[in-house]
Coordinates of C-alpha atoms in Angstrom, one line a residue:
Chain N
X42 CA 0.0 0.0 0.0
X43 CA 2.6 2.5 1.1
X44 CA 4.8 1.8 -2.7
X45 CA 1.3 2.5 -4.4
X46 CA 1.0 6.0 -2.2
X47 CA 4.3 6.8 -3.3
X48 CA 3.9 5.7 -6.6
X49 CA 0.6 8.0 -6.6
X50 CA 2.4 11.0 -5.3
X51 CA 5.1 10.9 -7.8
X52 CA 2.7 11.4 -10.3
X53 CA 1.9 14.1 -8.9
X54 CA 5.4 15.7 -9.2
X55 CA 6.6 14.7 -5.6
X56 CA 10.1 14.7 -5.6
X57 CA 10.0 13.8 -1.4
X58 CA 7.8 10.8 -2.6
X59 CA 10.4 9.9 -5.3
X60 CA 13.1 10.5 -2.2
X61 CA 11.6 8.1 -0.3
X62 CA 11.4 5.7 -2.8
X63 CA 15.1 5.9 -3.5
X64 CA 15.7 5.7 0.6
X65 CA 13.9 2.5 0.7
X66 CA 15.0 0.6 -2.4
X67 CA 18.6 2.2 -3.0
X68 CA 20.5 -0.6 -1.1
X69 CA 19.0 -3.4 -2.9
X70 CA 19.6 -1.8 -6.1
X71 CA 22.8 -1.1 -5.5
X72 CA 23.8 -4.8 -4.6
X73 CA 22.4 -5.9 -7.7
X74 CA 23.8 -3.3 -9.8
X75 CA 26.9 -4.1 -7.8
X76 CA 26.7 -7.5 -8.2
X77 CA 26.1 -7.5 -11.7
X78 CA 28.5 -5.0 -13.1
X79 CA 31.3 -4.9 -10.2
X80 CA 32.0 -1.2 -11.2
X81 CA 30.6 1.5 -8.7
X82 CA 30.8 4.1 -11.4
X83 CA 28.7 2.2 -13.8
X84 CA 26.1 1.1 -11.0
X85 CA 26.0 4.9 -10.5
X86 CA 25.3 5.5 -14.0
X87 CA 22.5 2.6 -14.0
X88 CA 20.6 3.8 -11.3
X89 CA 20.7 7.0 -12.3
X90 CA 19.0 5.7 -15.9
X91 CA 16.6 3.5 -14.1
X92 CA 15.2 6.4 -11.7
X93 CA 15.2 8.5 -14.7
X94 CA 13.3 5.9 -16.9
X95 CA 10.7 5.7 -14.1
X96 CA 9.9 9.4 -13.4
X97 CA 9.6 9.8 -17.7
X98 CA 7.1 6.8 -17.6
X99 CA 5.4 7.6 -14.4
X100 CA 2.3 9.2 -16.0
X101 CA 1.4 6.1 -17.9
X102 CA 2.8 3.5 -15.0
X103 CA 0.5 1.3 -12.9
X104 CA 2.1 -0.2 -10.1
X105 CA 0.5 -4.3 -10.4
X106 CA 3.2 -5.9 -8.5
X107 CA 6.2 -5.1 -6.0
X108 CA 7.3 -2.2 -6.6
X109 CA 11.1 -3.8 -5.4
X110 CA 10.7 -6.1 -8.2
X111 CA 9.7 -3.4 -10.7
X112 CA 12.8 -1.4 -10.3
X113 CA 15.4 -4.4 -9.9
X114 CA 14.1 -5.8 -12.8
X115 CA 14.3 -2.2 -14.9
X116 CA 18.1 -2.1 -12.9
X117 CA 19.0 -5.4 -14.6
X118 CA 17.6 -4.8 -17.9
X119 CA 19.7 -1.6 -17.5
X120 CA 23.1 -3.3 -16.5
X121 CA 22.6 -5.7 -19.6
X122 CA 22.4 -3.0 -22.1
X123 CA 25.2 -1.5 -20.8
X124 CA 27.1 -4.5 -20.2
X125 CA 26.5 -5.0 -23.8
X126 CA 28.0 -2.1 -25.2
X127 CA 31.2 -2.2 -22.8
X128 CA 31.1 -5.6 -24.3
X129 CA 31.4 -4.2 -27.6
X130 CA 34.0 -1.6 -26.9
X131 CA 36.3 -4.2 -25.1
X132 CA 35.8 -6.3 -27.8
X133 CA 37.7 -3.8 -29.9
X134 CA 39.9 -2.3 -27.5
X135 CA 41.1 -5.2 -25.2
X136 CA 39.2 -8.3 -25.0
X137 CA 40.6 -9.8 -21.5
X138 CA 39.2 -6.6 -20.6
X139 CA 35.2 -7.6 -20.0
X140 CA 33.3 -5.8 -17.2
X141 CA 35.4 -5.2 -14.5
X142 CA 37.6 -2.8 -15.0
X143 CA 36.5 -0.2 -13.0
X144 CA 35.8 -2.2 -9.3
X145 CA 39.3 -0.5 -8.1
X146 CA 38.6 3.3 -9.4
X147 CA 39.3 5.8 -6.8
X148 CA 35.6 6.6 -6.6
X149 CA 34.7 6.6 -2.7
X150 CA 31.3 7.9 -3.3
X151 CA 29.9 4.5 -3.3
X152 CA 31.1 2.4 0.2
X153 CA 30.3 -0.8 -0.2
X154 CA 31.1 -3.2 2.5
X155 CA 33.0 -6.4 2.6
X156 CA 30.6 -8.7 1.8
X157 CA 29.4 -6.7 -1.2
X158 CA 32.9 -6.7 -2.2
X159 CA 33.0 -10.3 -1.7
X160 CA 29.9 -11.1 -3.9
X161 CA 30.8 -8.5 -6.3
X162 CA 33.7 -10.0 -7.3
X163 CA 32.8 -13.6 -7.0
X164 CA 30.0 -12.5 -9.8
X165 CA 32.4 -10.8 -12.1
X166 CA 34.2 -14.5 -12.6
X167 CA 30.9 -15.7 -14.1
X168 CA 29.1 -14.9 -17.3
X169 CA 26.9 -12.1 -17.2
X170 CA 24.4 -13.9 -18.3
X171 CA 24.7 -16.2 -15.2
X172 CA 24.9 -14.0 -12.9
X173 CA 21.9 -11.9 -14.4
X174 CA 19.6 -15.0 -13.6
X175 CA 21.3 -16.0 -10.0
X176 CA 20.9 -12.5 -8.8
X177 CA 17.3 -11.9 -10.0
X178 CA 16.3 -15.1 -9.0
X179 CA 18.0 -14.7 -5.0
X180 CA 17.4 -11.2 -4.4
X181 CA 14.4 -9.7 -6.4
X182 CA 12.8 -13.6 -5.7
X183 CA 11.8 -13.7 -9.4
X184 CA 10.5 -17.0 -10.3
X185 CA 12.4 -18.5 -13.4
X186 CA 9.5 -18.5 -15.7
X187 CA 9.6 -14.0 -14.5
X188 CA 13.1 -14.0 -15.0
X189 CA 13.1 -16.1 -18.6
X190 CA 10.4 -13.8 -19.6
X191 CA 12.0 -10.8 -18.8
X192 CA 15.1 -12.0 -20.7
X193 CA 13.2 -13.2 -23.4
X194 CA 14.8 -16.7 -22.8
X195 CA 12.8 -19.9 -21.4
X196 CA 12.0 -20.5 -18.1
X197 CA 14.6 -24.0 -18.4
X198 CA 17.7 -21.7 -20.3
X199 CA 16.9 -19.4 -17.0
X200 CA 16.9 -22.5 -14.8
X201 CA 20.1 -24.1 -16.8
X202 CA 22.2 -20.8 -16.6
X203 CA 21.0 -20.6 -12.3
X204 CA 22.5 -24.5 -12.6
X205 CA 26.1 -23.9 -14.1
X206 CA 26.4 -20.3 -12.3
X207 CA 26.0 -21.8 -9.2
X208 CA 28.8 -24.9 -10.1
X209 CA 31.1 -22.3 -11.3
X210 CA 30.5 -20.2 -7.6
X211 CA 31.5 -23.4 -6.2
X212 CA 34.8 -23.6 -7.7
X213 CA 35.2 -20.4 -7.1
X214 CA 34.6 -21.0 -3.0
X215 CA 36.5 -23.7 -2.9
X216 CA 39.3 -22.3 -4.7
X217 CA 38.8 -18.9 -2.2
X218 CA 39.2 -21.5 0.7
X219 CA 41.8 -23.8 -0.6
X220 CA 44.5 -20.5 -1.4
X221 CA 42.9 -19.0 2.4
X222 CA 44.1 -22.1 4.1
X223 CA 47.4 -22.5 1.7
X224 CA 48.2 -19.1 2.7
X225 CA 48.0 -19.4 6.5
X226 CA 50.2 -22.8 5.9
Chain C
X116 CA 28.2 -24.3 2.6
X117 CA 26.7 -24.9 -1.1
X118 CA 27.3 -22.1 -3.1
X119 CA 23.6 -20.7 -3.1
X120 CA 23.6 -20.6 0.7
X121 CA 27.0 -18.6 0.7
X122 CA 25.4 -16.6 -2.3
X123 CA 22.1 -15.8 -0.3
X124 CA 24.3 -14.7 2.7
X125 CA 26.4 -12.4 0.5
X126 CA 23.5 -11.2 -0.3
X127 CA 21.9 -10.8 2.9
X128 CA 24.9 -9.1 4.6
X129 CA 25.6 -7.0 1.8
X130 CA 25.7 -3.4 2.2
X131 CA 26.6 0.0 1.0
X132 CA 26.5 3.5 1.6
X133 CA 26.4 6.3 -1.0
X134 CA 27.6 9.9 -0.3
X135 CA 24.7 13.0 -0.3
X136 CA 26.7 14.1 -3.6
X137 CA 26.1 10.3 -5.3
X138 CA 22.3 10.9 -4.0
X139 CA 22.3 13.9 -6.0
X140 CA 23.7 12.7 -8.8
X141 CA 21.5 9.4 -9.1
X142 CA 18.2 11.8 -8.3
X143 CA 19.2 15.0 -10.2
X144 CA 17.5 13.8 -13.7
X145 CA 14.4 12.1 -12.0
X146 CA 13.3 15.5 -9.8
X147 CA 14.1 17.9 -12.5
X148 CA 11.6 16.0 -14.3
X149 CA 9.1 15.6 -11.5
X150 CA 9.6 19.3 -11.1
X151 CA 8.4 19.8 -14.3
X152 CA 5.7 17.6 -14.2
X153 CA 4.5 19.4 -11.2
X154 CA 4.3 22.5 -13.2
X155 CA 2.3 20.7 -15.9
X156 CA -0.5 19.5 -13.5
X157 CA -0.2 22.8 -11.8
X158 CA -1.2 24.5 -15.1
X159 CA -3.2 21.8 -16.5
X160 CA -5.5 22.7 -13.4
X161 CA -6.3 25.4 -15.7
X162 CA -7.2 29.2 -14.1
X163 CA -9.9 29.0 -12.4
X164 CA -9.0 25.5 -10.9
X165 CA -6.2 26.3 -8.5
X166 CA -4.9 24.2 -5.6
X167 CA -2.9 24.1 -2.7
X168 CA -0.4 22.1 -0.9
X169 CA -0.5 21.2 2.2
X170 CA 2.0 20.2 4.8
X171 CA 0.8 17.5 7.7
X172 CA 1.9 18.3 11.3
X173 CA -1.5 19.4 13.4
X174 CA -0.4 22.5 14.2
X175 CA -0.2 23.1 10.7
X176 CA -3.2 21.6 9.8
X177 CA -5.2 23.5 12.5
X178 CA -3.6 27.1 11.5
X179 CA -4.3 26.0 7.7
X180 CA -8.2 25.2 9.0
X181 CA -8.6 28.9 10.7
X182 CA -6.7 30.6 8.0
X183 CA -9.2 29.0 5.3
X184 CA -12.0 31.4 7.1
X185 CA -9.5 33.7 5.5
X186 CA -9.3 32.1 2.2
X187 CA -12.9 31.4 1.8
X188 CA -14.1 34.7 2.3
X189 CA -12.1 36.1 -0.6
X190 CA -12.8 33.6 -2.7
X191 CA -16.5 34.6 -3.7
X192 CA -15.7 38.2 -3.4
X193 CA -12.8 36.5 -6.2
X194 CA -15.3 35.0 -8.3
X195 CA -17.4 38.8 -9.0
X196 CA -15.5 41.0 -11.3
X197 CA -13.7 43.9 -10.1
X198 CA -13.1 42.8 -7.0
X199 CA -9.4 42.6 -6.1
X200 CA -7.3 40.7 -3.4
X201 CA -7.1 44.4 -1.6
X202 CA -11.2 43.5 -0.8
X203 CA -10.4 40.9 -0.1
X204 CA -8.4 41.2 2.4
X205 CA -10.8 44.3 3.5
X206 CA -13.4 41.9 3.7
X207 CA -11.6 39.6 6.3
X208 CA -10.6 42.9 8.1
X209 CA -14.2 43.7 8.6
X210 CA -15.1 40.5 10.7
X211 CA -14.1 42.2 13.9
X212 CA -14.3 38.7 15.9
X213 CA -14.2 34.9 15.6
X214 CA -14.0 32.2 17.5
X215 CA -12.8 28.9 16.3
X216 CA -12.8 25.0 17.9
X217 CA -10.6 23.1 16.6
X218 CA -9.9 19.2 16.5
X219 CA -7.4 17.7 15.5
X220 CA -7.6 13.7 15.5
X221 CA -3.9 12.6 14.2
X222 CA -4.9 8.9 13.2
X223 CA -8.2 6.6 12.7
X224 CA -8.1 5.2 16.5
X225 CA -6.8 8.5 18.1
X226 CA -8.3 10.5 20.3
X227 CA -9.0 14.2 19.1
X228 CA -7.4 17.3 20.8
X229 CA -9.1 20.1 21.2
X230 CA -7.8 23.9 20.6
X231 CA -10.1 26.9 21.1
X232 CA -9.4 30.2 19.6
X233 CA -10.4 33.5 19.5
X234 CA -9.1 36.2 17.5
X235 CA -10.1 40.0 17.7
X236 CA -9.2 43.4 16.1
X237 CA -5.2 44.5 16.0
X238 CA -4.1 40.5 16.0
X239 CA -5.2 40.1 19.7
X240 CA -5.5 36.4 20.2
X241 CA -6.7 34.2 23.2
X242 CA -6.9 30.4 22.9
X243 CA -7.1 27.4 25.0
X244 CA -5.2 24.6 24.8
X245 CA -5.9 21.5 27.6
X246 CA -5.3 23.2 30.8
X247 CA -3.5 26.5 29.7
X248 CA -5.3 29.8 28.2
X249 CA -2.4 31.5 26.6
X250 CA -2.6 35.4 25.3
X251 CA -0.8 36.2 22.2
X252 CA -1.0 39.5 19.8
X253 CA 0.9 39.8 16.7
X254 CA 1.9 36.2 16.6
X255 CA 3.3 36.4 20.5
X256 CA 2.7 34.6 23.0
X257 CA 2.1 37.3 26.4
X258 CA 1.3 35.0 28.7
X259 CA 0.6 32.1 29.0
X260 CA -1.1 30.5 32.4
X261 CA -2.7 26.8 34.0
X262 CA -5.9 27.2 35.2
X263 CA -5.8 24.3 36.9
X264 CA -2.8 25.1 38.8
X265 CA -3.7 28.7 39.3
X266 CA -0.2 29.9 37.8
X267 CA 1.7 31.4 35.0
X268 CA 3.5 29.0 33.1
X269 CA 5.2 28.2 30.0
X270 CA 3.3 28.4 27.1
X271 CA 2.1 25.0 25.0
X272 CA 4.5 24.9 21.7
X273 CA 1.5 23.9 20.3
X274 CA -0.2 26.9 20.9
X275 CA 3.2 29.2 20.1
X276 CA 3.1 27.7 17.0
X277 CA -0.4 28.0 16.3
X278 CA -0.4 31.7 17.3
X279 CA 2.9 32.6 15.2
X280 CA 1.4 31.3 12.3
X281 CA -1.6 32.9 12.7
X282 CA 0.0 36.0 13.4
X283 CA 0.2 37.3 10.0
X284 CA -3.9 37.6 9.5
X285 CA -3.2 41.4 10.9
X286 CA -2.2 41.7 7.6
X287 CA -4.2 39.0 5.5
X288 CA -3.5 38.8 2.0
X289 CA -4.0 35.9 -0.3
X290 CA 0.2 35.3 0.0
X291 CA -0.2 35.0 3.6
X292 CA -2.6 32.6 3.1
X293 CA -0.7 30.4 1.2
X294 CA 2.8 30.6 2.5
X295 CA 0.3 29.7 6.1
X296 CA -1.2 26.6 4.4
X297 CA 1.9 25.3 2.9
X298 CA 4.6 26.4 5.1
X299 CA 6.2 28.5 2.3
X300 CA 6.0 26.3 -0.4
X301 CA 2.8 27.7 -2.8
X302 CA 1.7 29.1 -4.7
X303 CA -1.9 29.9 -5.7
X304 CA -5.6 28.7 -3.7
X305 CA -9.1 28.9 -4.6
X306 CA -11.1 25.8 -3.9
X307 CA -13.9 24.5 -6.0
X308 CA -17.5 24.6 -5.3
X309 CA -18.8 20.7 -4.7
X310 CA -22.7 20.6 -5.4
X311 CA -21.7 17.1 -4.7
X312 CA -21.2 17.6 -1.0
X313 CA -23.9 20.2 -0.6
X314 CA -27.1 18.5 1.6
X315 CA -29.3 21.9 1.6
X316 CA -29.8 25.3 -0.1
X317 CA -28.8 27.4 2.4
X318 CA -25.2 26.1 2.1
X319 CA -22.4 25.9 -0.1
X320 CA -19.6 24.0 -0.3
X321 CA -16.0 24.1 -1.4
X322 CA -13.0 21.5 -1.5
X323 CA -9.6 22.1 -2.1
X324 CA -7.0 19.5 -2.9
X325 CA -3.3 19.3 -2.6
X326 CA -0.6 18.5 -5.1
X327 CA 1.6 16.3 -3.6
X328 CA 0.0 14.8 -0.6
X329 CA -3.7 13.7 0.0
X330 CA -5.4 15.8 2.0
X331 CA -8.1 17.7 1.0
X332 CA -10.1 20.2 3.3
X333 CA -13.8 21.0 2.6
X334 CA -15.3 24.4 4.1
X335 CA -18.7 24.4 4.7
X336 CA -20.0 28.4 4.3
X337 CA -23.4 30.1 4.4
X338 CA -25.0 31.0 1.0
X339 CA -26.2 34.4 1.4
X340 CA -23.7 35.6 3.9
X341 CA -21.0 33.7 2.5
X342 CA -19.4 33.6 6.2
X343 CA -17.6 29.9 6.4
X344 CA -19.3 27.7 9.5
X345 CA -17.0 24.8 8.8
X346 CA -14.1 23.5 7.8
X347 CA -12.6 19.7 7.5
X348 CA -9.1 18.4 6.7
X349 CA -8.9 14.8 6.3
X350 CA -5.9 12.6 5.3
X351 CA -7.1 9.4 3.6
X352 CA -3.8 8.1 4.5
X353 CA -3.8 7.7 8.3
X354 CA -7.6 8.8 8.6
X355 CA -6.1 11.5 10.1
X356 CA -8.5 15.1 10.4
X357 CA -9.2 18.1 11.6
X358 CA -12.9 19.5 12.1
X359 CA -13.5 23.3 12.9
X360 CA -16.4 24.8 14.4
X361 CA -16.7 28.7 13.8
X362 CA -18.5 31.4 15.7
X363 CA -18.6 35.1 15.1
X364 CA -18.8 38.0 17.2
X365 CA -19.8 41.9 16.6
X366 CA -17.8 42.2 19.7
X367 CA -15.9 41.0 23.0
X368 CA -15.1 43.4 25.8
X369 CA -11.5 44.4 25.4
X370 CA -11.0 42.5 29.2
X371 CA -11.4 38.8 27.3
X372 CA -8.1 39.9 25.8
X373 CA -6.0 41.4 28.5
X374 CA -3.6 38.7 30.1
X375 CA -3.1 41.5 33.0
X376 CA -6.7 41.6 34.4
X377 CA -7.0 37.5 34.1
X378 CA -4.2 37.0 36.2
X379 CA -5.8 38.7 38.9
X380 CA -8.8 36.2 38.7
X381 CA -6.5 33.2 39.5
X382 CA -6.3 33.4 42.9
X383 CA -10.2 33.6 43.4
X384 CA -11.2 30.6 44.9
X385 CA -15.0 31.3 43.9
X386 CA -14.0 30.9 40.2
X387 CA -14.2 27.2 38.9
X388 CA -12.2 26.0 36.0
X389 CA -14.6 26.8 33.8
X390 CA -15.0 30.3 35.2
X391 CA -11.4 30.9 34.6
X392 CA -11.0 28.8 30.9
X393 CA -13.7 31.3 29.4
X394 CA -13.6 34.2 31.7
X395 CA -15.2 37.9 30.6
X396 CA -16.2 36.0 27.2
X397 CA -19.9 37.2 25.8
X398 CA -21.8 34.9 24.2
X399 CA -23.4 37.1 21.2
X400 CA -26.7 35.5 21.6
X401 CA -26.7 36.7 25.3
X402 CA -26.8 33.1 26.5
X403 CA -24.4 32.0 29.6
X404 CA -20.8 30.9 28.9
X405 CA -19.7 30.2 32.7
X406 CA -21.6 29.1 36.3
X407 CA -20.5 33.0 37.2
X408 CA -22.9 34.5 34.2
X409 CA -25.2 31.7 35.7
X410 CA -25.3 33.4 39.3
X411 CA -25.6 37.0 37.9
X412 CA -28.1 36.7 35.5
X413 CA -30.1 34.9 38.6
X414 CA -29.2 37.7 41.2
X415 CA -29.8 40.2 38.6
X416 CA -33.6 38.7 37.5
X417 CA -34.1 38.5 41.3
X418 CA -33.1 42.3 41.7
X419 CA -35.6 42.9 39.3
X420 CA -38.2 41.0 40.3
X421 CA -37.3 42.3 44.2
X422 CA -37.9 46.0 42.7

């Protein structure tokens, strides 16, 4: 009820409404934009587009659903599009060179804590599209046949790519915990 | 741990923090627009459909209530050509006195607090407020005193509040009225005439709506005189209101208004409560406000009848 208030007061031009909105979903979006770009200047730049995109829209936009799920679903569809065209440009320019390139930029704006770090860079070892569908799936609680739908894939290519992401992060834990224990021997 | 356990932890424990300037920066796009969007329903309301915003704390709401007596009588002298805001604000001039009760219920289950208020000429003000009766002028509190208690005390913030923001009606004009209603932040007000809302001839109604939050406040006003009766605020939100009663008076005796000369009543024992919560005030219909009018009007009908 309260998201559908706010929603109702942004269309009415509240910018404290759309403040509050930000407040209570910022976190979540960052993690995921975070998560799924491991660059704090580009998850900057994404939810800047995505609040953006909403206020443009919010004449014509009716609020069925979460609202959570609304905007980390807009935040992903926004990360892939970008993470596209980086894509592109380091296709040209330096192909080992992928995504994350800018998690160590001296930008302080954006604290994130360990953890973050920690899943943030975990992510960044898989494919995007992986990591797309584990981090839609865990925290926005999007059902695969939602998250297929949204990425215009089927609900078992959504289910396959949660499947071998996961295996991967695996590896990846291991690995973190064999060279932890290596190192303290 | 399996990897979607340590992934939903990650998650879970994940956190970060952005500076104000990031804030700014994320945001600065979205409320420009909203901004403008704000102008476009603002204009879309077209000229004769203008509206005010509204802020929520009660003693806002209450001060918005009282100041609407304000609004509402310009607004028919608005409607006739030729009439400016100047007669407006003329108009209001020439009430000399009103009372107002105020309540203000801040939720659904709450229970409703009661404010009383009477202005008179040259921005004298007395109210009551729970156990207090506080004397203001300008927008100042004087004094402020519990009648239960007998003594001078500290003025209710409340009622400081209520009073400085009523303080400007010395010198009503339309702007006043507004920057009152939305605590500096509009604009333009005229409500709307509802036929909807109206139950009989005699009366007329008017709504107003706000921009960006929900409440809407209704006055309820005489047709021929035009003088306002009633006003409500409700918030759909919380259920929250505020209901005001309104009284007018050709005239008080200058006493109701003097802090001073009260003061010198608390110590009489022979005055109740109720004595001293509405003492020297004249009900215009000659009717008894306090168990002292009571007594006189007996020992004077007896002196008459004795003669």
């Amino acid at each position: 009820m309260e998201d559908k208030l706010l929603v109702l007061r942004c269309k009415r031009g509240s910018t404290e409404a759309l403040g509050r909105i930000y407040e209570k979903y910022k976190t979540d979006m960052l993690v995921l934009a975070m998560a799924l770009l491991n660059d704090k200047s580009a998850a900057e730049d994404v939810m800047h587009d995505v609040f953006l995109s909403f206020v443009m829209n919010i004449e014509k936009f009716s609020l069925t659903g979460s609202l959570k799920s609304y905007l980390l679903t807009c935040l992903a569809n926004r990360a892939r599009n970008l993470n596209k065209a980086k894509h592109r440009q380091s296709v040209d320019m330096d192909p080992a060179g992928a995504v994350s390139h800018g998690s160590d930029e001296p930008l302080q704006a954006i604290m994130c804590n360990e953890q973050l770090q920690h899943l943030s860079n975990a992510m960044a070892e898989l494919s995007y599209e992986k990591r797309e569908v584990i981090m839609l799936h865990f925290q926005a609680g999007m059902a695969f046949r939602t998250i297929g739908k949204s990425l215009g894939v089927s609900a078992n290519t959504a289910k396959s790519r949660y499947r071998y992401g996961l295996d991967k992060l695996r590896s990846i834990f291991e690995n973190e915990v064999k060279n932890g224990t290596s190192r303290k021997n | 741990m399996e990897p979607a356990e340590k992934i939903k932890e990650l998650i879970n424990k994940s956190d970060a923090k952005t500076a104000a300037e990031v804030d700014n920066r994320i945001l600065a796009g979205a409320r420009e627009h909203l901004e403008k969007l704000r102008e476009k329903n603002l204009t879309a309301g077209g000229a004769g459909i203008r509206r005010m915003i509204v802020k929520s704390p009660v003693v806002r709401l209450a001060a918005a209530a009282v100041i609407g007596i304000a609004a509402l009588i310009g607004i028919h002298q608005i409607t006739a050509p030729g009439i400016a805001w100047a007669d407006v604000a003329e108009r209001f001039r020439s009430v000399p006195y009103f009372n107002a009760t105020i309540y203000v219920k801040e939720g659904a289950l709450k229970e409703p607090k009661q404010f009383e208020i009477w202005m008179g000429p040259g921005g004298r003000a007395r109210m009551r407020i729970g156990r207090q009766v506080v004397f203001g002028q300008g927008g100042q509190v004087l004094k402020a005193f519990d009648i239960s208690r007998r003594i001078e005390v500290q003025p209710d913030m409340q009622a400081v509040e209520l009073l400085d923001m009523l303080g400007n009606m010395e010198e009503y004009s339309l702007e006043t009225v507004i920057r009152s209603i939305s605590g500096g932040n509009l604009v333009d007000v005229t409500p709307l005439v509802n036929a909807d809302a109206v139950i009989s001839e005699d009366m007329v109604v008017f709504d107003a709506f706000t921009d960006e939050h929900f409440e809407w406040l209704r006055v309820y006003a005489l047709r021929e005189s035009r003088l306002p009766v009633g006003i409500r605020m409700w918030d759909p939100q919380k259920g929250k209101s505020v209901d005001v009663f309104i009284n007018y008076f050709k005239e008080q005796p200058d006493v109701f208004f003097d802090a001073k000369t009260f003061s010198t009543k608390l110590a009489d024992l022979s005055c109740t409560d109720a004595d001293l919560a509405y003492m020297f005030l004249k009900d215009p219909g000659g009717q008894s406000i306090t168990a002292k009018d009571l007594l006189e009007r007996e020992s004077s009908s007896e002196g008459r009848d004795g003669k």
